[in-house]
Amino acid sequence: MKITDTIRYVGVNDRDKALFENQWPLDKGVTYNSYLIVGEKIALVDTVAANFEEQFIANIKTEIGDRKIDYLIVNHMEPDHSALMSFIKGKYPGIKVIASAKALPMIEGYHGLTDDVIAVKDKEELNLGSGVTLIFKMTPMVHWPETMMTYFKEEETVFSGDAFGCFGAVEGEAYDRYDEYEDEMFRYYSNIVGKYGPQVQLALKGMSAYTIKRICSTHGPIWEKEVNKVLDLYNKVSLYEGKKGVCLAYASMYGNTEQAALDLYDELLKRGVETALHNLNFEHVSYSYRDAFKYNTIVVGSPTYNNDIFPPAREFVYGLKSRLIKNRNFASFGSFTWMGASVRLMNEMANEAKMNIIHDGISFNQGYLPSKCNIKELADSICNNL
Ligand code: FEO
């Protein structure tokens, strides 16, 4: 697909993959984006995932016929983008691989490739001729240590790797479908990149030296008219700025913690608070991470189980801590039968994660009765701290 005379899309849709990284559900597939930059010389930016060899080479041939590719630029070594490096090396003998210094041992480790593999430095330039100047910008930990971006100076286009990407295959229009993909950009960011907010900030600052007219990421649509919205989302989410609202996630064994969650949900809606309700028993935790990054308040319900947090809720709270999420209000509730532990332990984890605990939490024994669980008071505390 022609993006401009010099930029061609040669990526693929993967509509069959159920779990990204074998853990994150793909409701509508995913894209592995790859691009050709065509000057006097030709560069291929990243490859695609395994098992797409035929389609990938057909896409390349459609754009450049039998012309040779001179450079393979490796912005990122995760195998969803690098799996076909050896395949491309085989198809284009003599192709030079351009990557960051940190990528070189990975290229050798994954592919056994050392010949014609060239490390570039931050801001180093590569001229392809015909007015095509590429600048390499190191962006470590967005999403792996070796990650870099490639900036096409004359077209003011950044090939950004995972940054600004989202889940979802792209059918039809390939550009600027922001409203449609925003939620999946949040889910992608929070699940895949969420731990690395400071590094994303460094990358954004580094890229701010360049005018960005177009973003070509490795997943999802191409951004042109919506570049500013996409940059703004990444800036806010990497600063851990949540909008006013609540991510209310719960798990329940026999419906008592669930009833408390539903009553709290009603109370918050009555007060006009934007609230996302998640049942962790049945729904994948990735959707709760998405909304934990989206909103400024996280409320978790969990019964006590084995003197611990009930596992589905524990996974969520532990994941928040390991993602180093910041600037969040936190509250919890949950039932127990003979000894309560879940609320205390959730508060401890929230405290370790440096969240702002806005309420001691409601730990109630046996059945849920509104009279012994002051849900309205919890809703008041949430509203007062939004
Ligand atoms: Fe899309 Fe970090 O790979």
Tab-separated table of C-alpha atoms and ligand atoms in Angstrom:
chain	number	residue	atom	x	y	z
A	1	MET	CA	0.000	0.000	0.000
A	2	LYS	CA	1.314	3.405	-0.984
A	3	ILE	CA	1.505	5.892	1.880
A	4	THR	CA	3.605	8.333	-0.139
A	5	ASP	CA	5.829	7.905	-3.188
A	6	THR	CA	8.654	6.989	-0.830
A	7	ILE	CA	6.816	5.188	2.003
A	8	ARG	CA	5.048	1.904	1.341
A	9	TYR	CA	3.156	-0.268	3.799
A	10	VAL	CA	4.046	-3.957	3.555
A	11	GLY	CA	2.730	-5.269	6.905
A	12	VAL	CA	0.086	-7.902	7.580
A	13	ASN	CA	-3.088	-8.429	9.566
A	14	ASP	CA	-3.132	-11.385	11.952
A	15	ARG	CA	-6.801	-12.199	12.458
A	16	ASP	CA	-6.208	-15.687	13.873
A	17	LYS	CA	-4.020	-15.020	16.878
A	18	ALA	CA	-6.023	-15.379	20.098
A	19	LEU	CA	-3.441	-14.159	22.604
A	20	PHE	CA	-0.780	-11.521	21.997
A	21	GLU	CA	2.457	-12.532	23.754
A	22	ASN	CA	0.429	-15.664	24.550
A	23	GLN	CA	-1.385	-13.771	27.299
A	24	TRP	CA	-3.361	-10.722	26.081
A	25	PRO	CA	-6.681	-11.500	24.350
A	26	LEU	CA	-7.026	-10.156	20.839
A	27	ASP	CA	-10.702	-9.463	20.252
A	28	LYS	CA	-10.145	-8.275	16.708
A	29	GLY	CA	-6.697	-9.537	15.784
A	30	VAL	CA	-3.562	-7.433	15.477
A	31	THR	CA	-1.369	-5.959	12.758
A	32	TYR	CA	2.360	-6.358	12.357
A	33	ASN	CA	3.299	-3.233	10.453
A	34	SER	CA	6.336	-3.055	8.246
A	35	TYR	CA	7.337	-0.304	5.841
A	36	LEU	CA	9.562	0.203	2.835
A	37	ILE	CA	11.327	3.533	2.414
A	38	VAL	CA	12.253	3.966	-1.214
A	39	GLY	CA	15.083	6.258	-2.230
A	40	GLU	CA	17.921	5.450	-4.614
A	41	LYS	CA	18.476	2.776	-2.046
A	42	ILE	CA	15.661	0.960	-0.292
A	43	ALA	CA	15.210	0.316	3.417
A	44	LEU	CA	12.762	-2.067	5.043
A	45	VAL	CA	11.665	-0.996	8.523
A	46	ASP	CA	11.078	-4.062	10.708
A	47	THR	CA	9.653	-7.372	9.494
A	48	VAL	CA	6.528	-9.187	10.667
A	49	ALA	CA	5.689	-12.204	12.837
A	50	ALA	CA	6.430	-15.821	11.993
A	51	ASN	CA	4.265	-17.709	9.496
A	52	PHE	CA	3.585	-14.706	7.269
A	53	GLU	CA	6.507	-15.273	4.897
A	54	GLU	CA	4.465	-15.646	1.716
A	55	GLN	CA	2.238	-12.660	2.301
A	56	PHE	CA	5.121	-10.491	3.452
A	57	ILE	CA	7.301	-11.115	0.403
A	58	ALA	CA	4.272	-10.725	-1.876
A	59	ASN	CA	3.557	-7.309	-0.304
A	60	ILE	CA	7.184	-6.278	-0.811
A	61	LYS	CA	7.229	-7.459	-4.434
A	62	THR	CA	3.995	-5.583	-5.148
A	63	GLU	CA	5.687	-2.350	-4.111
A	64	ILE	CA	9.210	-2.694	-5.498
A	65	GLY	CA	9.111	-5.638	-7.873
A	66	ASP	CA	12.516	-7.196	-8.229
A	67	ARG	CA	14.483	-4.218	-6.902
A	68	LYS	CA	16.796	-5.209	-4.092
A	69	ILE	CA	16.438	-4.022	-0.515
A	70	ASP	CA	19.653	-2.438	0.743
A	71	TYR	CA	18.894	-2.071	4.455
A	72	LEU	CA	16.786	-3.794	7.062
A	73	ILE	CA	16.206	-1.339	9.883
A	74	VAL	CA	15.453	-3.109	13.140
A	75	ASN	CA	13.627	-0.710	15.420
A	76	HIS	CA	12.632	-3.488	17.801
A	77	MET	CA	13.692	-7.109	18.317
A	78	GLU	CA	10.540	-8.588	19.850
A	79	PRO	CA	9.716	-11.524	17.567
A	80	ASP	CA	6.378	-10.096	16.434
A	81	HIS	CA	8.566	-7.729	14.362
A	82	SER	CA	11.856	-9.541	13.964
A	83	ALA	CA	10.791	-13.135	13.293
A	84	LEU	CA	11.381	-12.860	9.553
A	85	MET	CA	14.853	-11.279	9.705
A	86	SER	CA	16.596	-14.469	8.599
A	87	PHE	CA	13.979	-14.959	5.877
A	88	ILE	CA	14.620	-11.447	4.540
A	89	LYS	CA	18.389	-11.954	4.762
A	90	GLY	CA	17.923	-15.088	2.661
A	91	LYS	CA	15.800	-13.295	0.064
A	92	TYR	CA	18.104	-10.261	-0.169
A	93	PRO	CA	21.716	-11.455	0.227
A	94	GLY	CA	23.998	-8.543	1.056
A	95	ILE	CA	21.253	-6.598	2.819
A	96	LYS	CA	22.707	-4.613	5.698
A	97	VAL	CA	20.968	-4.801	9.052
A	98	ILE	CA	20.823	-1.491	10.926
A	99	ALA	CA	20.035	-1.585	14.638
A	100	SER	CA	20.967	-0.144	18.009
A	101	ALA	CA	24.068	-1.500	19.768
A	102	LYS	CA	21.847	-3.237	22.315
A	103	ALA	CA	20.049	-5.096	19.525
A	104	LEU	CA	23.196	-6.747	18.184
A	105	PRO	CA	23.457	-9.536	20.795
A	106	MET	CA	19.727	-10.148	20.387
A	107	ILE	CA	20.107	-10.432	16.613
A	108	GLU	CA	22.857	-12.970	17.136
A	109	GLY	CA	20.924	-14.715	19.905
A	110	TYR	CA	17.655	-15.052	18.011
A	111	HIS	CA	18.998	-15.453	14.481
A	112	GLY	CA	22.707	-16.237	14.697
A	113	LEU	CA	23.350	-13.221	12.462
A	114	THR	CA	26.552	-11.201	12.799
A	115	ASP	CA	27.616	-10.440	9.201
A	116	ASP	CA	26.496	-7.094	7.774
A	117	VAL	CA	24.880	-6.124	11.063
A	118	ILE	CA	25.653	-2.478	11.842
A	119	ALA	CA	25.066	-0.638	15.103
A	120	VAL	CA	23.959	2.987	14.852
A	121	LYS	CA	24.128	5.665	17.514
A	122	ASP	CA	21.547	8.125	18.749
A	123	LYS	CA	20.826	10.754	16.042
A	124	GLU	CA	23.034	9.001	13.496
A	125	GLU	CA	21.850	9.582	9.939
A	126	LEU	CA	21.535	7.306	6.929
A	127	ASN	CA	21.065	8.803	3.478
A	128	LEU	CA	19.191	6.630	0.982
A	129	GLY	CA	19.575	9.124	-1.874
A	130	SER	CA	16.770	10.885	-3.759
A	131	GLY	CA	16.153	13.165	-0.795
A	132	VAL	CA	15.635	10.457	1.812
A	133	THR	CA	17.413	11.073	5.100
A	134	LEU	CA	16.788	8.788	8.025
A	135	ILE	CA	17.706	9.679	11.605
A	136	PHE	CA	17.899	6.995	14.272
A	137	LYS	CA	16.703	7.888	17.731
A	138	MET	CA	17.415	5.587	20.655
A	139	THR	CA	14.291	5.003	22.751
A	140	PRO	CA	15.275	2.280	25.244
A	141	MET	CA	12.475	0.412	27.058
A	142	VAL	CA	9.789	1.532	24.629
A	143	HIS	CA	9.338	-1.390	24.784
A	144	TRP	CA	12.638	-3.343	25.178
A	145	PRO	CA	16.167	-2.083	25.967
A	146	GLU	CA	17.274	-2.138	22.319
A	147	THR	CA	14.322	-0.159	20.990
A	148	MET	CA	14.888	2.769	18.657
A	149	MET	CA	12.769	4.886	16.355
A	150	THR	CA	13.555	5.932	12.801
A	151	TYR	CA	12.710	9.455	11.654
A	152	PHE	CA	12.371	10.228	7.953
A	153	LYS	CA	13.454	13.840	7.875
A	154	GLU	CA	12.057	15.045	4.548
A	155	GLU	CA	8.645	13.402	5.076
A	156	GLU	CA	8.533	14.300	8.794
A	157	THR	CA	7.490	10.733	9.507
A	158	VAL	CA	8.441	8.684	12.533
A	159	PHE	CA	8.593	4.901	12.418
A	160	SER	CA	7.910	4.494	16.086
A	161	GLY	CA	8.034	0.775	16.832
A	162	ASP	CA	5.486	-0.290	19.447
A	163	ALA	CA	4.901	3.284	20.612
A	164	PHE	CA	1.503	4.668	19.565
A	165	GLY	CA	0.402	1.196	18.528
A	166	CYS	CA	-2.745	-0.686	19.451
A	167	PHE	CA	-4.375	-4.076	19.258
A	168	GLY	CA	-6.822	-4.757	16.447
A	169	ALA	CA	-6.424	-5.747	12.828
A	170	VAL	CA	-7.029	-2.841	10.474
A	171	GLU	CA	-9.688	-3.534	7.893
A	172	GLY	CA	-10.415	-0.914	5.252
A	173	GLU	CA	-9.236	2.618	5.976
A	174	ALA	CA	-5.697	2.494	7.380
A	175	TYR	CA	-5.477	6.058	8.701
A	176	ASP	CA	-6.533	7.969	11.791
A	177	ARG	CA	-9.266	5.780	13.245
A	178	TYR	CA	-8.626	7.244	16.664
A	179	ASP	CA	-12.054	6.984	18.291
A	180	GLU	CA	-12.411	3.397	17.180
A	181	TYR	CA	-8.953	2.305	18.377
A	182	GLU	CA	-8.438	4.521	21.434
A	183	ASP	CA	-9.522	1.874	23.942
A	184	GLU	CA	-7.241	-0.695	22.383
A	185	MET	CA	-4.379	1.811	22.446
A	186	PHE	CA	-4.951	2.188	26.193
A	187	ARG	CA	-5.102	-1.581	26.624
A	188	TYR	CA	-1.964	-2.075	24.541
A	189	TYR	CA	-0.088	0.616	26.432
A	190	SER	CA	-1.176	-0.440	29.917
A	191	ASN	CA	-0.510	-4.133	29.378
A	192	ILE	CA	2.635	-4.030	27.243
A	193	VAL	CA	4.447	-0.753	27.892
A	194	GLY	CA	2.773	0.521	31.083
A	195	LYS	CA	5.709	-0.132	33.382
A	196	TYR	CA	7.988	2.147	31.376
A	197	GLY	CA	6.326	5.556	31.755
A	198	PRO	CA	9.581	7.428	32.538
A	199	GLN	CA	11.299	5.909	29.518
A	200	VAL	CA	8.327	6.831	27.309
A	201	GLN	CA	8.623	10.382	28.626
A	202	LEU	CA	12.325	10.416	27.694
A	203	ALA	CA	11.463	9.161	24.220
A	204	LEU	CA	8.765	11.817	23.790
A	205	LYS	CA	11.207	14.504	24.876
A	206	GLY	CA	13.841	13.167	22.479
A	207	MET	CA	11.371	13.127	19.597
A	208	SER	CA	10.072	16.604	20.411
A	209	ALA	CA	13.092	18.002	18.537
A	210	TYR	CA	11.480	16.791	15.318
A	211	THR	CA	8.311	17.883	13.576
A	212	ILE	CA	6.050	14.856	13.383
A	213	LYS	CA	3.573	14.907	10.516
A	214	ARG	CA	2.958	11.187	10.396
A	215	ILE	CA	3.367	8.248	12.793
A	216	CYS	CA	3.933	4.783	11.388
A	217	SER	CA	3.900	2.414	14.342
A	218	THR	CA	4.225	-1.351	14.322
A	219	HIS	CA	0.632	-2.057	15.379
A	220	GLY	CA	-2.640	-0.537	14.243
A	221	PRO	CA	-3.523	2.421	12.022
A	222	ILE	CA	-1.214	5.063	10.599
A	223	TRP	CA	-1.624	8.455	12.261
A	224	GLU	CA	-1.707	11.692	10.257
A	225	LYS	CA	-4.647	13.970	11.130
A	226	GLU	CA	-4.733	12.523	14.653
A	227	VAL	CA	-1.007	12.773	15.412
A	228	ASN	CA	-1.577	15.313	18.180
A	229	LYS	CA	-4.270	13.220	19.876
A	230	VAL	CA	-2.009	10.184	19.824
A	231	LEU	CA	0.968	12.123	21.206
A	232	ASP	CA	-1.265	13.627	23.884
A	233	LEU	CA	-2.561	10.211	24.941
A	234	TYR	CA	0.987	8.880	25.256
A	235	ASN	CA	2.135	11.917	27.169
A	236	LYS	CA	-0.705	11.674	29.690
A	237	VAL	CA	-0.637	7.926	30.132
A	238	SER	CA	3.153	7.834	30.563
A	239	LEU	CA	2.865	10.573	33.189
A	240	TYR	CA	0.262	8.315	34.848
A	241	GLU	CA	-2.356	11.048	34.562
A	242	GLY	CA	-5.742	9.407	34.947
A	243	LYS	CA	-8.959	11.190	34.115
A	244	LYS	CA	-11.580	11.613	36.817
A	245	GLY	CA	-13.336	8.298	37.159
A	246	VAL	CA	-13.183	4.862	38.688
A	247	CYS	CA	-11.895	1.494	37.597
A	248	LEU	CA	-14.039	-0.784	39.792
A	249	ALA	CA	-12.810	-4.361	39.517
A	250	TYR	CA	-13.951	-7.263	41.649
A	251	ALA	CA	-13.850	-11.017	41.996
A	252	SER	CA	-16.372	-12.968	44.012
A	253	MET	CA	-16.873	-16.575	45.140
A	254	TYR	CA	-20.512	-16.748	46.201
A	255	GLY	CA	-21.859	-13.323	45.185
A	256	ASN	CA	-21.416	-11.332	48.407
A	257	THR	CA	-18.421	-9.283	47.301
A	258	GLU	CA	-20.152	-8.988	43.949
A	259	GLN	CA	-23.266	-7.496	45.519
A	260	ALA	CA	-21.137	-4.937	47.347
A	261	ALA	CA	-19.459	-4.087	44.019
A	262	LEU	CA	-22.794	-3.673	42.271
A	263	ASP	CA	-24.161	-1.454	45.056
A	264	LEU	CA	-21.025	0.693	44.919
A	265	TYR	CA	-21.349	0.877	41.139
A	266	ASP	CA	-24.945	2.119	41.521
A	267	GLU	CA	-23.890	4.700	44.096
A	268	LEU	CA	-21.124	6.014	41.853
A	269	LEU	CA	-23.409	6.219	38.847
A	270	LYS	CA	-26.022	8.071	40.926
A	271	ARG	CA	-23.328	10.598	41.767
A	272	GLY	CA	-22.448	10.967	38.079
A	273	VAL	CA	-19.010	9.366	38.397
A	274	GLU	CA	-17.652	7.774	35.221
A	275	THR	CA	-17.080	4.194	36.340
A	276	ALA	CA	-15.874	1.082	34.522
A	277	LEU	CA	-17.043	-2.134	36.188
A	278	HIS	CA	-15.021	-5.316	35.709
A	279	ASN	CA	-15.768	-8.827	36.888
A	280	LEU	CA	-12.342	-10.413	37.258
A	281	ASN	CA	-13.856	-13.880	37.617
A	282	PHE	CA	-14.769	-14.003	33.956
A	283	GLU	CA	-13.124	-11.106	32.210
A	284	HIS	CA	-9.435	-11.036	31.321
A	285	VAL	CA	-7.446	-8.794	33.640
A	286	SER	CA	-6.063	-6.797	30.676
A	287	TYR	CA	-9.318	-4.808	30.460
A	288	SER	CA	-9.003	-3.802	34.110
A	289	TYR	CA	-5.396	-2.709	33.561
A	290	ARG	CA	-6.636	-0.585	30.663
A	291	ASP	CA	-9.087	1.258	32.881
A	292	ALA	CA	-6.688	1.464	35.815
A	293	PHE	CA	-4.446	3.487	33.504
A	294	LYS	CA	-7.374	5.454	32.113
A	295	TYR	CA	-8.955	6.600	35.403
A	296	ASN	CA	-7.508	8.236	38.508
A	297	THR	CA	-9.194	5.923	41.029
A	298	ILE	CA	-8.941	2.165	41.422
A	299	VAL	CA	-11.342	0.268	43.651
A	300	VAL	CA	-10.968	-3.482	44.097
A	301	GLY	CA	-13.325	-6.018	45.646
A	302	SER	CA	-12.054	-9.381	46.798
A	303	PRO	CA	-13.105	-11.977	49.352
A	304	THR	CA	-10.538	-13.494	51.673
A	305	TYR	CA	-9.256	-16.806	50.345
A	306	ASN	CA	-6.599	-18.939	52.078
A	307	ASN	CA	-5.978	-15.978	54.352
A	308	ASP	CA	-5.008	-14.042	51.211
A	309	ILE	CA	-6.558	-12.022	48.409
A	310	PHE	CA	-8.783	-14.132	46.120
A	311	PRO	CA	-6.464	-15.095	43.201
A	312	PRO	CA	-8.209	-13.249	40.308
A	313	ALA	CA	-8.190	-9.998	42.311
A	314	ARG	CA	-4.689	-10.676	43.609
A	315	GLU	CA	-3.390	-10.949	40.066
A	316	PHE	CA	-4.898	-7.555	39.276
A	317	VAL	CA	-3.540	-5.759	42.336
A	318	TYR	CA	-0.133	-7.420	41.976
A	319	GLY	CA	-0.061	-6.415	38.294
A	320	LEU	CA	-0.756	-2.808	39.233
A	321	LYS	CA	2.191	-2.880	41.597
A	322	SER	CA	4.529	-4.489	39.079
A	323	ARG	CA	3.519	-1.906	36.461
A	324	LEU	CA	4.654	0.806	38.879
A	325	ILE	CA	1.426	2.696	38.336
A	326	LYS	CA	1.484	6.087	40.037
A	327	ASN	CA	-0.854	8.867	41.109
A	328	ARG	CA	-3.852	6.681	41.780
A	329	ASN	CA	-6.470	6.779	44.522
A	330	PHE	CA	-7.188	3.353	45.928
A	331	ALA	CA	-9.889	1.691	48.001
A	332	SER	CA	-10.977	-1.892	48.550
A	333	PHE	CA	-13.700	-4.060	49.992
A	334	GLY	CA	-14.505	-7.729	50.355
A	335	SER	CA	-16.147	-10.476	52.334
A	336	PHE	CA	-14.717	-13.132	54.643
A	337	THR	CA	-16.214	-15.944	56.685
A	338	TRP	CA	-14.024	-16.497	59.752
A	339	MET	CA	-11.026	-14.155	59.415
A	340	GLY	CA	-10.628	-11.197	57.113
A	341	ALA	CA	-7.345	-10.640	55.272
A	342	SER	CA	-8.095	-9.439	51.731
A	343	VAL	CA	-8.733	-5.749	52.457
A	344	ARG	CA	-5.692	-5.475	54.709
A	345	LEU	CA	-3.476	-7.178	52.110
A	346	MET	CA	-4.845	-5.122	49.226
A	347	ASN	CA	-4.154	-1.961	51.213
A	348	GLU	CA	-0.613	-3.203	51.867
A	349	MET	CA	-0.035	-3.803	48.161
A	350	ALA	CA	-1.534	-0.422	47.287
A	351	ASN	CA	0.694	1.172	49.896
A	352	GLU	CA	3.776	-0.534	48.455
A	353	ALA	CA	2.684	0.737	45.040
A	354	LYS	CA	2.536	4.241	46.549
A	355	MET	CA	-1.147	4.662	45.787
A	356	ASN	CA	-3.220	7.139	47.728
A	357	ILE	CA	-5.439	5.026	49.995
A	358	ILE	CA	-8.595	7.125	50.327
A	359	HIS	CA	-10.568	4.816	52.625
A	360	ASP	CA	-9.631	2.088	55.119
A	361	GLY	CA	-11.713	-0.315	53.088
A	362	ILE	CA	-14.778	-2.352	53.937
A	363	SER	CA	-14.175	-5.867	55.178
A	364	PHE	CA	-17.436	-7.610	56.009
A	365	ASN	CA	-18.164	-11.048	57.426
A	366	GLN	CA	-20.387	-13.679	55.852
A	367	GLY	CA	-23.331	-12.415	53.799
A	368	TYR	CA	-23.533	-8.968	52.285
A	369	LEU	CA	-26.012	-6.696	54.024
A	370	PRO	CA	-26.126	-2.996	53.111
A	371	SER	CA	-26.639	-2.184	56.814
A	372	LYS	CA	-23.202	-3.520	57.817
A	373	CYS	CA	-21.312	-2.216	54.771
A	374	ASN	CA	-21.368	1.494	54.486
A	375	ILE	CA	-21.107	1.572	50.725
A	376	LYS	CA	-22.486	5.116	50.571
A	377	GLU	CA	-19.651	6.333	52.781
A	378	LEU	CA	-17.125	4.585	50.509
A	379	ALA	CA	-18.763	6.258	47.496
A	380	ASP	CA	-18.507	9.612	49.305
A	381	SER	CA	-14.774	9.102	49.929
A	382	ILE	CA	-14.231	8.214	46.283
A	383	CYS	CA	-16.138	11.308	45.091
A	384	ASN	CA	-14.370	13.596	47.545
A	385	ASN	CA	-10.967	12.514	46.211
A	386	LEU	CA	-11.649	12.438	42.473
B	1	FEO	FE1	5.113	-5.330	19.049
B	1	FEO	FE2	7.319	-5.139	21.759
B	1	FEO	O1	6.584	-5.839	20.139
